[in-house]
mmCIF file of C-alpha atoms in Angstrom:
data_model
loop_
_atom_site.group_PDB
_atom_site.id
_atom_site.type_symbol
_atom_site.label_atom_id
_atom_site.label_comp_id
_atom_site.label_asym_id
_atom_site.label_seq_id
_atom_site.Cartn_x
_atom_site.Cartn_y
_atom_site.Cartn_z
ATOM 1 C CA MET A 263 70.842 133.379 108.230
ATOM 2 C CA ASP A 264 73.954 134.727 110.050
ATOM 3 C CA ARG A 265 74.637 131.768 111.271
ATOM 4 C CA GLN A 266 74.943 129.959 108.625
ATOM 5 C CA LEU A 267 77.863 129.394 107.227
ATOM 6 C CA PHE A 268 78.279 128.779 102.630
ATOM 7 C CA PRO A 269 78.172 131.355 100.973
ATOM 8 C CA LYS A 270 75.458 133.802 100.939
ATOM 9 C CA GLU A 271 75.550 133.828 97.228
ATOM 10 C CA LEU A 272 74.950 129.924 96.909
ATOM 11 C CA ASN A 273 70.994 131.027 97.873
ATOM 12 C CA GLY A 274 70.745 132.034 94.330
ATOM 13 C CA LYS A 275 72.887 129.304 92.301
ATOM 14 C CA SER A 276 71.383 125.867 90.285
ATOM 15 C CA ALA A 277 70.630 123.044 92.366
ATOM 16 C CA ASP A 278 73.719 121.790 91.008
ATOM 17 C CA GLU A 279 76.075 124.486 92.362
ATOM 18 C CA LYS A 280 74.203 123.640 95.951
ATOM 19 C CA ILE A 281 74.083 120.089 95.545
ATOM 20 C CA LYS A 282 78.135 120.289 94.517
ATOM 21 C CA TYR A 283 79.278 121.909 97.811
ATOM 22 C CA PHE A 284 77.790 120.540 100.083
ATOM 23 C CA LYS A 285 79.132 117.365 98.812
ATOM 24 C CA ASN A 286 83.065 118.353 98.955
ATOM 25 C CA LEU A 287 82.637 119.760 102.284
ATOM 26 C CA THR A 288 84.398 117.957 104.819
ATOM 27 C CA ILE A 289 84.844 118.252 108.221
ATOM 28 C CA ALA A 290 88.094 118.997 110.012
ATOM 29 C CA HIS A 291 86.985 117.173 112.996
ATOM 30 C CA PRO A 292 89.393 115.630 116.308
ATOM 31 C CA LYS A 293 89.456 111.921 115.316
ATOM 32 C CA LEU A 294 90.696 112.504 111.755
ATOM 33 C CA MET A 295 92.539 115.037 112.779
ATOM 34 C CA ALA A 296 94.134 112.918 114.731
ATOM 35 C CA ALA A 297 94.914 110.219 113.002
ATOM 36 C CA PHE A 298 96.205 112.495 110.438
ATOM 37 C CA LYS A 299 98.771 113.379 112.949
ATOM 38 C CA GLY A 300 99.863 110.310 113.480
ATOM 39 C CA PHE A 301 100.050 109.639 109.978
ATOM 40 C CA LYS A 302 102.959 112.445 109.598
ATOM 41 C CA GLU A 303 103.998 110.863 112.979
ATOM 42 C CA LYS A 304 104.591 107.700 111.805
ATOM 43 C CA ILE A 305 105.543 108.160 108.333
ATOM 44 C CA SER A 306 107.880 110.124 109.292
ATOM 45 C CA VAL A 307 110.133 106.768 111.482
ATOM 46 C CA ALA A 308 108.897 104.432 109.414
ATOM 47 C CA ASP A 309 111.965 102.175 107.633
ATOM 48 C CA ASN A 310 111.758 102.582 103.613
ATOM 49 C CA ASN A 311 110.497 98.691 103.526
ATOM 50 C CA GLU A 312 107.993 98.632 106.278
ATOM 51 C CA ILE A 313 104.247 98.014 105.662
ATOM 52 C CA LEU A 314 101.621 99.926 107.770
ATOM 53 C CA LEU A 315 98.449 99.850 108.463
ATOM 54 C CA VAL A 316 95.564 102.980 109.025
ATOM 55 C CA PHE A 317 92.245 101.412 109.910
ATOM 56 C CA GLY A 318 88.339 101.282 110.899
ATOM 57 C CA PRO A 319 84.395 100.551 110.807
ATOM 58 C CA SER A 320 83.537 100.977 108.115
ATOM 59 C CA GLY A 321 82.378 104.647 106.616
ATOM 60 C CA VAL A 322 84.471 105.898 109.708
ATOM 61 C CA GLY A 323 85.983 108.781 107.394
ATOM 62 C CA LYS A 324 89.002 106.566 106.367
ATOM 63 C CA SER A 325 88.603 107.929 102.650
ATOM 64 C CA THR A 326 88.068 111.042 103.555
ATOM 65 C CA LEU A 327 91.777 110.950 105.373
ATOM 66 C CA PHE A 328 93.786 109.138 102.550
ATOM 67 C CA ASN A 329 92.584 112.104 100.369
ATOM 68 C CA LYS A 330 93.739 114.301 102.466
ATOM 69 C CA ILE A 331 96.701 112.703 103.138
ATOM 70 C CA ILE A 332 97.771 112.587 99.422
ATOM 71 C CA THR A 333 96.654 116.493 99.142
ATOM 72 C CA TYR A 334 99.132 117.572 101.865
ATOM 73 C CA TYR A 335 102.020 115.487 100.889
ATOM 74 C CA ASN A 336 101.513 117.080 97.350
ATOM 75 C CA GLU A 337 101.047 120.626 99.158
ATOM 76 C CA LEU A 338 103.936 120.448 101.105
ATOM 77 C CA TYR A 339 106.133 119.737 98.260
ATOM 78 C CA MET A 340 105.300 122.309 95.769
ATOM 79 C CA GLU A 341 108.354 123.753 95.149
ATOM 80 C CA GLU A 342 110.417 120.390 95.136
ATOM 81 C CA MET A 343 107.874 118.801 92.115
ATOM 82 C CA LEU A 344 108.619 122.746 90.093
ATOM 83 C CA MET A 345 112.071 121.414 90.499
ATOM 84 C CA ASP A 346 112.623 118.021 90.308
ATOM 85 C CA LYS A 347 109.962 117.042 87.044
ATOM 86 C CA GLY A 348 110.326 113.299 88.388
ATOM 87 C CA LEU A 349 108.793 114.118 91.473
ATOM 88 C CA ILE A 350 105.581 112.492 92.773
ATOM 89 C CA PRO A 351 105.590 113.151 96.291
ATOM 90 C CA ILE A 352 102.992 110.004 97.891
ATOM 91 C CA VAL A 353 101.283 108.049 95.924
ATOM 92 C CA GLY A 354 97.190 106.924 96.240
ATOM 93 C CA GLU A 355 95.484 103.960 94.799
ATOM 94 C CA GLU A 356 92.498 102.065 95.608
ATOM 95 C CA ALA A 357 92.827 98.592 95.279
ATOM 96 C CA VAL A 358 89.509 97.678 93.406
ATOM 97 C CA ALA A 359 86.780 94.342 94.552
ATOM 98 C CA PRO A 360 87.877 91.356 93.024
ATOM 99 C CA ASP A 361 84.951 90.601 90.109
ATOM 100 C CA ASP A 362 85.107 86.460 91.176
ATOM 101 C CA GLY A 363 86.442 86.018 94.365
ATOM 102 C CA ARG A 364 90.380 86.492 93.936
ATOM 103 C CA PHE A 365 91.925 89.892 93.994
ATOM 104 C CA ASP A 366 93.753 90.874 90.056
ATOM 105 C CA TRP A 367 97.483 91.722 90.671
ATOM 106 C CA LYS A 368 97.929 92.511 87.164
ATOM 107 C CA ASP A 369 95.034 95.590 87.110
ATOM 108 C CA PHE A 370 96.287 97.000 90.506
ATOM 109 C CA TYR A 371 99.659 97.452 88.855
ATOM 110 C CA ILE A 372 98.244 98.838 85.905
ATOM 111 C CA ARG A 373 96.007 102.206 88.203
ATOM 112 C CA ALA A 374 99.596 102.395 90.335
ATOM 113 C CA LEU A 375 101.184 102.839 86.602
ATOM 114 C CA THR A 376 98.772 105.100 85.957
ATOM 115 C CA SER A 377 99.054 107.233 88.935
ATOM 116 C CA LEU A 378 102.635 107.294 88.703
ATOM 117 C CA ASN A 379 102.288 108.389 85.302
ATOM 118 C CA GLU A 380 99.517 110.763 85.207
ATOM 119 C CA PRO A 381 100.921 113.425 86.417
ATOM 120 C CA LEU A 382 103.343 113.657 84.093
ATOM 121 C CA ILE A 383 102.789 113.081 81.299
ATOM 122 C CA ASN A 384 102.614 116.701 79.512
ATOM 123 C CA TYR A 385 106.768 116.614 80.917
ATOM 124 C CA LYS A 386 107.712 113.959 78.467
ATOM 125 C CA ILE A 387 109.881 112.604 80.764
ATOM 126 C CA ASN A 388 112.101 110.264 78.946
ATOM 127 C CA ILE A 389 113.112 106.706 80.101
ATOM 128 C CA ASP A 390 115.189 104.078 79.582
ATOM 129 C CA ALA A 391 113.312 101.766 77.144
ATOM 130 C CA ASN A 392 114.921 98.324 80.093
ATOM 131 C CA LYS A 393 113.141 100.706 82.626
ATOM 132 C CA GLY A 394 110.349 102.339 80.655
ATOM 133 C CA LEU A 395 106.955 102.801 83.278
ATOM 134 C CA ILE A 396 104.803 101.011 80.977
ATOM 135 C CA PRO A 397 106.512 97.155 80.040
ATOM 136 C CA SER A 398 105.707 96.053 76.089
ATOM 137 C CA GLU A 399 105.080 92.598 77.289
ATOM 138 C CA LYS A 400 101.568 91.990 78.782
ATOM 139 C CA GLY A 401 102.580 89.602 82.241
ATOM 140 C CA LYS A 402 101.883 90.446 85.599
ATOM 141 C CA SER A 403 104.707 89.768 86.368
ATOM 142 C CA ALA A 404 106.123 93.302 83.807
ATOM 143 C CA TYR A 405 103.755 95.183 84.655
ATOM 144 C CA ARG A 406 104.956 94.502 88.236
ATOM 145 C CA ARG A 407 108.640 95.145 87.224
ATOM 146 C CA ALA A 408 107.222 98.539 85.825
ATOM 147 C CA MET A 409 105.637 99.523 88.891
ATOM 148 C CA GLU A 410 108.711 98.923 90.998
ATOM 149 C CA ASN A 411 111.040 100.888 88.941
ATOM 150 C CA ALA A 412 108.441 103.571 88.668
ATOM 151 C CA LEU A 413 108.427 103.447 92.712
ATOM 152 C CA VAL A 414 112.183 104.345 92.398
ATOM 153 C CA TYR A 415 111.815 106.901 90.030
ATOM 154 C CA ARG A 416 109.148 109.040 91.398
ATOM 155 C CA LYS A 417 110.707 108.636 94.440
ATOM 156 C CA PRO A 418 107.778 108.859 96.631
ATOM 157 C CA ILE A 419 107.924 108.864 100.543
ATOM 158 C CA ALA A 420 104.932 105.939 100.565
ATOM 159 C CA PHE A 421 101.576 104.540 98.355
ATOM 160 C CA LEU A 422 98.875 104.908 99.843
ATOM 161 C CA ILE A 423 95.682 101.695 99.225
ATOM 162 C CA ASP A 424 92.339 101.784 99.716
ATOM 163 C CA GLU A 425 90.010 100.106 100.212
ATOM 164 C CA ALA A 426 93.314 97.572 101.244
ATOM 165 C CA GLN A 427 90.362 95.130 102.718
ATOM 166 C CA HIS A 428 90.312 93.681 98.632
ATOM 167 C CA ILE A 429 93.690 91.965 98.583
ATOM 168 C CA SER A 430 92.573 90.293 101.538
ATOM 169 C CA ARG A 431 89.851 88.764 99.328
ATOM 170 C CA ILE A 432 91.114 85.365 97.557
ATOM 171 C CA SER A 433 90.327 81.913 95.857
ATOM 172 C CA LYS A 434 92.085 80.135 98.440
ATOM 173 C CA GLY A 435 92.685 80.217 101.927
ATOM 174 C CA LYS A 436 96.708 79.373 101.654
ATOM 175 C CA SER A 437 96.443 82.107 99.406
ATOM 176 C CA LEU A 438 96.207 84.741 102.148
ATOM 177 C CA ARG A 439 99.757 85.662 103.303
ATOM 178 C CA ASN A 440 99.983 85.203 99.574
ATOM 179 C CA GLN A 441 99.240 88.833 99.243
ATOM 180 C CA MET A 442 100.755 90.130 101.690
ATOM 181 C CA ASP A 443 104.739 88.825 101.102
ATOM 182 C CA THR A 444 103.421 90.138 97.508
ATOM 183 C CA LEU A 445 103.013 94.031 99.280
ATOM 184 C CA LYS A 446 105.881 93.017 101.376
ATOM 185 C CA SER A 447 108.248 91.953 98.199
ATOM 186 C CA LEU A 448 106.635 95.887 96.296
ATOM 187 C CA ALA A 449 108.052 97.960 99.308
ATOM 188 C CA SER A 450 111.348 96.256 99.802
ATOM 189 C CA LYS A 451 112.049 96.361 96.292
ATOM 190 C CA SER A 452 110.795 99.616 95.578
ATOM 191 C CA ARG A 453 111.947 101.222 99.485
ATOM 192 C CA VAL A 454 109.317 102.577 99.429
ATOM 193 C CA PRO A 455 106.576 102.156 102.229
ATOM 194 C CA PHE A 456 103.074 100.665 101.712
ATOM 195 C CA VAL A 457 99.579 102.174 103.414
ATOM 196 C CA LEU A 458 97.194 99.761 103.536
ATOM 197 C CA PHE A 459 93.851 101.816 104.447
ATOM 198 C CA GLY A 460 90.702 99.419 105.034
ATOM 199 C CA THR A 461 87.995 98.203 107.742
ATOM 200 C CA TYR A 462 89.238 95.802 110.010
ATOM 201 C CA GLU A 463 89.575 93.364 107.837
ATOM 202 C CA ILE A 464 92.785 94.071 107.009
ATOM 203 C CA LEU A 465 94.282 93.577 110.285
ATOM 204 C CA LYS A 466 94.181 89.781 110.244
ATOM 205 C CA PHE A 467 97.187 90.627 108.190
ATOM 206 C CA ARG A 468 99.016 91.568 110.119
ATOM 207 C CA ASN A 469 98.482 88.296 112.420
ATOM 208 C CA LEU A 470 99.710 86.240 109.489
ATOM 209 C CA SER A 471 103.932 86.960 111.471
ATOM 210 C CA GLY A 472 105.281 89.430 113.045
ATOM 211 C CA GLN A 473 107.821 90.386 111.138
ATOM 212 C CA LEU A 474 105.450 91.155 108.328
ATOM 213 C CA ILE A 475 104.250 94.313 110.133
ATOM 214 C CA ARG A 476 105.199 96.261 113.472
ATOM 215 C CA ARG A 477 102.905 96.773 116.001
ATOM 216 C CA GLY A 478 102.511 100.048 117.219
ATOM 217 C CA ILE A 479 102.651 101.917 114.171
ATOM 218 C CA ASP A 480 99.222 100.604 113.100
ATOM 219 C CA ILE A 481 96.710 103.884 113.122
ATOM 220 C CA HIS A 482 93.584 103.440 114.219
ATOM 221 C CA LEU A 483 90.496 105.143 113.339
ATOM 222 C CA PRO A 484 87.772 104.789 115.761
ATOM 223 C CA ARG A 485 84.370 106.428 115.159
ATOM 224 C CA TYR A 486 82.728 108.534 118.394
ATOM 225 C CA LYS A 487 81.805 107.148 121.259
ATOM 226 C CA LEU A 488 78.100 107.300 122.551
ATOM 227 C CA GLU A 489 79.821 106.424 126.628
ATOM 228 C CA ILE A 490 82.426 108.864 126.410
ATOM 229 C CA LYS A 491 81.269 112.696 126.914
ATOM 230 C CA GLU A 492 84.940 113.927 124.536
ATOM 231 C CA ASP A 493 82.710 111.645 121.819
ATOM 232 C CA ARG A 494 79.981 112.892 122.244
ATOM 233 C CA ASP A 495 81.100 116.692 122.442
ATOM 234 C CA ALA A 496 82.652 116.428 119.455
ATOM 235 C CA PHE A 497 79.747 113.990 117.410
ATOM 236 C CA GLN A 498 76.943 117.240 118.208
ATOM 237 C CA SER A 499 79.784 119.178 117.627
ATOM 238 C CA VAL A 500 80.284 118.183 113.783
ATOM 239 C CA LEU A 501 76.344 118.388 113.446
ATOM 240 C CA TRP A 502 76.076 121.321 114.378
ATOM 241 C CA THR A 503 78.725 122.648 111.302
ATOM 242 C CA PHE A 504 77.052 120.710 108.817
ATOM 243 C CA GLN A 505 73.799 121.511 109.707
ATOM 244 C CA ARG A 506 74.831 125.494 109.326
ATOM 245 C CA HIS A 507 76.609 124.478 105.720
ATOM 246 C CA LEU A 508 73.469 122.637 104.757
ATOM 247 C CA PRO A 509 72.592 125.110 101.306
ATOM 248 C CA PHE A 510 67.956 125.928 102.150
ATOM 249 C CA TYR A 511 66.936 129.229 103.011
ATOM 250 C CA GLU A 512 66.687 128.385 107.604
ATOM 251 C CA GLU A 513 69.253 126.684 109.097
ATOM 252 C CA PRO A 514 67.596 122.755 109.833
ATOM 253 C CA LYS A 515 67.798 120.519 113.112
ATOM 254 C CA LEU A 516 68.798 117.827 113.339
ATOM 255 C CA VAL A 517 71.651 118.440 116.835
ATOM 256 C CA GLU A 518 68.068 118.919 118.721
ATOM 257 C CA ASN A 519 67.691 115.238 117.376
ATOM 258 C CA TRP A 520 71.487 114.476 117.873
ATOM 259 C CA GLU A 521 70.847 110.892 118.936
ATOM 260 C CA TYR A 522 68.906 109.674 115.734
ATOM 261 C CA PHE A 523 71.531 110.859 113.367
ATOM 262 C CA TYR A 524 74.383 109.216 116.238
ATOM 263 C CA ILE A 525 72.328 106.189 116.290
ATOM 264 C CA HIS A 526 71.568 105.740 112.065
ATOM 265 C CA SER A 527 75.614 106.807 111.853
ATOM 266 C CA ILE A 528 76.760 104.332 114.888
ATOM 267 C CA GLY A 529 79.503 107.650 115.759
ATOM 268 C CA CYS A 530 80.927 107.406 112.107
ATOM 269 C CA ILE A 531 80.927 110.160 110.654
ATOM 270 C CA GLY A 532 81.464 109.015 106.823
ATOM 271 C CA ASN A 533 78.328 107.744 107.356
ATOM 272 C CA LEU A 534 76.842 110.769 107.939
ATOM 273 C CA LYS A 535 77.895 112.908 105.832
ATOM 274 C CA ILE A 536 76.928 109.852 102.739
ATOM 275 C CA TRP A 537 73.702 109.809 104.576
ATOM 276 C CA LEU A 538 73.638 114.219 104.667
ATOM 277 C CA ASN A 539 74.470 114.483 100.747
ATOM 278 C CA ARG A 540 72.141 111.992 99.639
ATOM 279 C CA THR A 541 68.858 114.134 101.604
ATOM 280 C CA VAL A 542 70.537 116.995 100.187
ATOM 281 C CA GLU A 543 70.332 116.328 96.980
ATOM 282 C CA TYR A 544 67.072 114.719 96.625
ATOM 283 C CA SER A 545 65.461 117.306 97.878
ATOM 284 C CA LEU A 546 67.050 120.702 96.134
ATOM 285 C CA MET A 547 67.210 117.804 92.375
ATOM 286 C CA ASP A 548 62.800 116.846 93.836
ATOM 287 C CA ASN A 549 61.651 120.726 94.938
ATOM 288 C CA TYR A 550 64.193 123.894 94.215
ATOM 289 C CA HIS A 551 62.858 126.700 96.460
ATOM 290 C CA LYS A 552 62.312 123.764 99.529
ATOM 291 C CA LYS A 553 63.499 126.087 102.795
ATOM 292 C CA THR A 554 64.914 123.455 104.762
ATOM 293 C CA LEU A 555 64.920 119.988 105.635
ATOM 294 C CA ASP A 556 63.067 118.191 108.393
ATOM 295 C CA LEU A 557 63.608 114.815 109.999
ATOM 296 C CA ASN A 558 61.682 113.160 107.584
ATOM 297 C CA ASP A 559 63.492 114.294 104.932
ATOM 298 C CA PHE A 560 66.178 112.760 106.623
ATOM 299 C CA LYS A 561 64.035 109.366 107.030
ATOM 300 C CA LYS A 562 64.310 108.063 103.786
ATOM 301 C CA PHE A 563 67.778 107.767 103.209
ATOM 302 C CA GLU A 564 68.471 106.409 107.005
ATOM 303 C CA MET A 565 70.218 102.842 107.184
ATOM 304 C CA SER A 566 68.032 100.269 108.119
ATOM 305 C CA VAL A 567 67.873 99.536 111.881
ATOM 306 C CA ASP A 568 69.578 95.857 110.673
ATOM 307 C CA LYS A 569 72.074 96.443 108.830
ATOM 308 C CA ILE A 570 72.885 99.180 111.348
ATOM 309 C CA GLU A 571 72.394 96.053 114.307
ATOM 310 C CA LYS A 572 74.859 94.735 112.421
ATOM 311 C CA MET A 573 77.922 97.097 111.531
ATOM 312 C CA ALA A 574 76.993 97.508 115.087
ATOM 313 C CA ASP A 575 77.619 94.334 116.801
ATOM 314 C CA GLU A 576 80.937 94.490 114.085
ATOM 315 C CA THR A 577 81.814 96.871 115.039
ATOM 316 C CA ILE A 578 81.653 96.803 119.481
ATOM 317 C CA GLU A 579 83.562 93.344 118.592
ATOM 318 C CA MET A 580 86.759 94.020 116.186
ATOM 319 C CA GLU A 581 86.679 97.138 119.507
ATOM 320 C CA LYS A 582 87.549 94.954 122.253
ATOM 321 C CA GLN A 583 89.610 92.592 120.183
ATOM 322 C CA ILE A 584 91.579 95.793 119.947
ATOM 323 C CA ALA A 585 90.786 96.613 123.794
ATOM 324 C CA GLU A 586 92.334 92.891 124.049
ATOM 325 C CA GLU A 587 95.456 93.070 122.272
ATOM 326 C CA LYS A 588 96.653 95.774 123.966
ATOM 327 C CA VAL A 589 96.789 94.779 127.644
ATOM 328 C CA CYS A 590 98.809 91.922 125.979
ATOM 329 C CA GLU A 591 101.420 93.999 124.254
ATOM 330 C CA ILE A 592 101.556 96.220 127.898
ATOM 331 C CA LYS A 593 102.395 93.218 129.364
ATOM 332 C CA GLU A 594 104.694 92.483 126.511
ATOM 333 C CA ARG A 595 106.675 95.342 127.522
ATOM 334 C CA ILE A 596 106.607 94.955 131.266
ATOM 335 C CA SER A 597 107.973 91.167 130.918
ATOM 336 C CA ARG A 598 111.075 92.602 128.777
ATOM 337 C CA LYS A 599 111.219 95.757 131.582
ATOM 338 C CA LEU A 600 111.604 92.425 134.043
ATOM 339 C CA GLY A 601 113.972 90.519 131.322
ATOM 340 C CA TRP A 602 111.214 88.515 131.452
ATOM 341 C CA GLY A 603 109.350 85.149 129.054
ATOM 342 C CA ILE A 604 110.456 88.215 126.262
ATOM 343 C CA ASN A 605 109.961 85.204 123.407
ATOM 344 C CA GLN A 606 106.026 84.141 124.700
ATOM 345 C CA TYR A 607 104.393 87.465 123.791
ATOM 346 C CA GLU A 608 105.444 87.907 120.120
ATOM 347 C CA GLU A 609 104.357 83.371 120.434
ATOM 348 C CA ASN A 610 100.713 84.187 121.312
ATOM 349 C CA SER A 611 100.165 87.319 119.105
ATOM 350 C CA LEU A 612 101.666 84.458 115.751
ATOM 351 C CA THR A 613 98.477 81.682 117.023
ATOM 352 C CA SER A 614 96.182 84.706 118.027
ATOM 353 C CA LYS A 615 92.589 83.747 116.300
ATOM 354 C CA PRO A 616 92.619 85.901 113.081
ATOM 355 C CA TYR A 617 90.074 88.601 112.528
ATOM 356 C CA LYS A 618 86.706 88.265 111.586
ATOM 357 C CA THR A 619 85.794 89.647 107.760
ATOM 358 C CA LYS A 620 84.190 92.439 107.869
ATOM 359 C CA ILE A 621 82.576 95.046 105.344
ATOM 360 C CA LYS A 622 83.405 98.561 103.330
ATOM 361 C CA VAL A 623 82.682 102.394 101.944
ATOM 362 C CA GLY A 624 82.792 107.009 102.245
ATOM 363 C CA GLU A 625 84.061 112.049 101.017
ATOM 364 C CA ARG A 626 84.748 116.654 99.729
ATOM 365 C CA LYS A 627 88.338 118.539 98.976
ATOM 366 C CA PRO A 628 91.077 119.882 100.050
ATOM 367 C CA ASN A 629 89.262 122.763 101.619
ATOM 368 C CA ARG A 630 88.196 121.794 105.465
ATOM 369 C CA ASP A 631 86.452 123.748 108.065
ATOM 370 C CA GLN A 632 87.571 124.146 112.009
ATOM 371 C CA ILE A 633 84.476 122.221 113.748
ATOM 372 C CA GLY A 634 85.196 124.827 116.810
ATOM 373 C CA ILE A 635 84.282 122.591 119.444
ATOM 374 C CA GLU A 636 83.817 125.275 122.134
ATOM 375 C CA GLU A 637 81.668 127.782 119.747
ATOM 376 C CA PHE A 638 79.995 125.013 119.962
ATOM 377 C CA LYS A 639 79.158 124.787 123.149
ATOM 378 C CA ASN A 640 78.532 128.609 123.596
ATOM 379 C CA GLU A 641 75.951 128.082 121.140
ATOM 380 C CA LYS A 642 74.820 124.805 123.181
ATOM 381 C CA THR A 643 74.235 127.398 126.424
ATOM 382 C CA ASN A 644 72.415 130.333 124.792
ATOM 383 C CA LEU A 645 70.040 127.693 122.300
#
């Protein structure tokens, strides 16, 4: 019991409170923190009209990173917001999956305007009617102009779009470039960098034109790989931390079966957390007095082997393509240093194969727990 990390008073709380506690738990694991650090570094040097990509496999934790970034910048700019009631330091909105196979830009603009206006309703800020947040016209272009104006006045450092792969969902192949042109135009008019969070599917935007997205400023949030020792250790450490936060009287033995949890999450922490959340919720609602969890409890909610294989195949294929791209970038840098073939690799990048279509997923509140890899290693030696 002493090793458990959840608050002791939680033992006397209701099942709903225990479930809420665990669902809100996020772990500041190494790959998440590396991506978070990378975002802070790259957004600080991004041009005002730049488009950045944050990508990774489905279920890796991109939505958790998305929320962490928004929380961080809202806290960082708290004093400035108190002085400037119109300031919104950072804006985030989800690109909702289309119902009819074509991304709905009007719906996106309306949702974005809600995100930009909502925190300021109580301040009743007066804005010139011609440049107001909510347009009188009902056309898509009117909502777009309102969004551009709102971004100018709210002065965010960036506009984040979660599940951005949905923007690529179109009914006509020729309009994929139009989708990217729309985003570029929004960034250019508002002078605000746009950051797309999504699966590997969003990488096809990068291949449309070398001028749309600057390579090297992207952020890759990868899974933990079984063949890399540091990744194995980190995954086990994350699992160990979750194990100690599970709100049961006796600590379940997750780490003893870490290979099982790795395989059924393919090394993605988002997949792992959703799986644990479902198991905890079902187990506590089914039997509030349940003392602990065993492997059979988790097997009820594990991903099927067919789905695991499909996700693994898609992820590994994309990882190979990204690795090949990095080799090309290194060769391009070398050719530039030697003063030869300056345009050769740029031309190759524009005619490279498009990325294959992929899939989607995963999230707690601002409080995050460091996972303590060294502490975990010491604990392992005593088991």
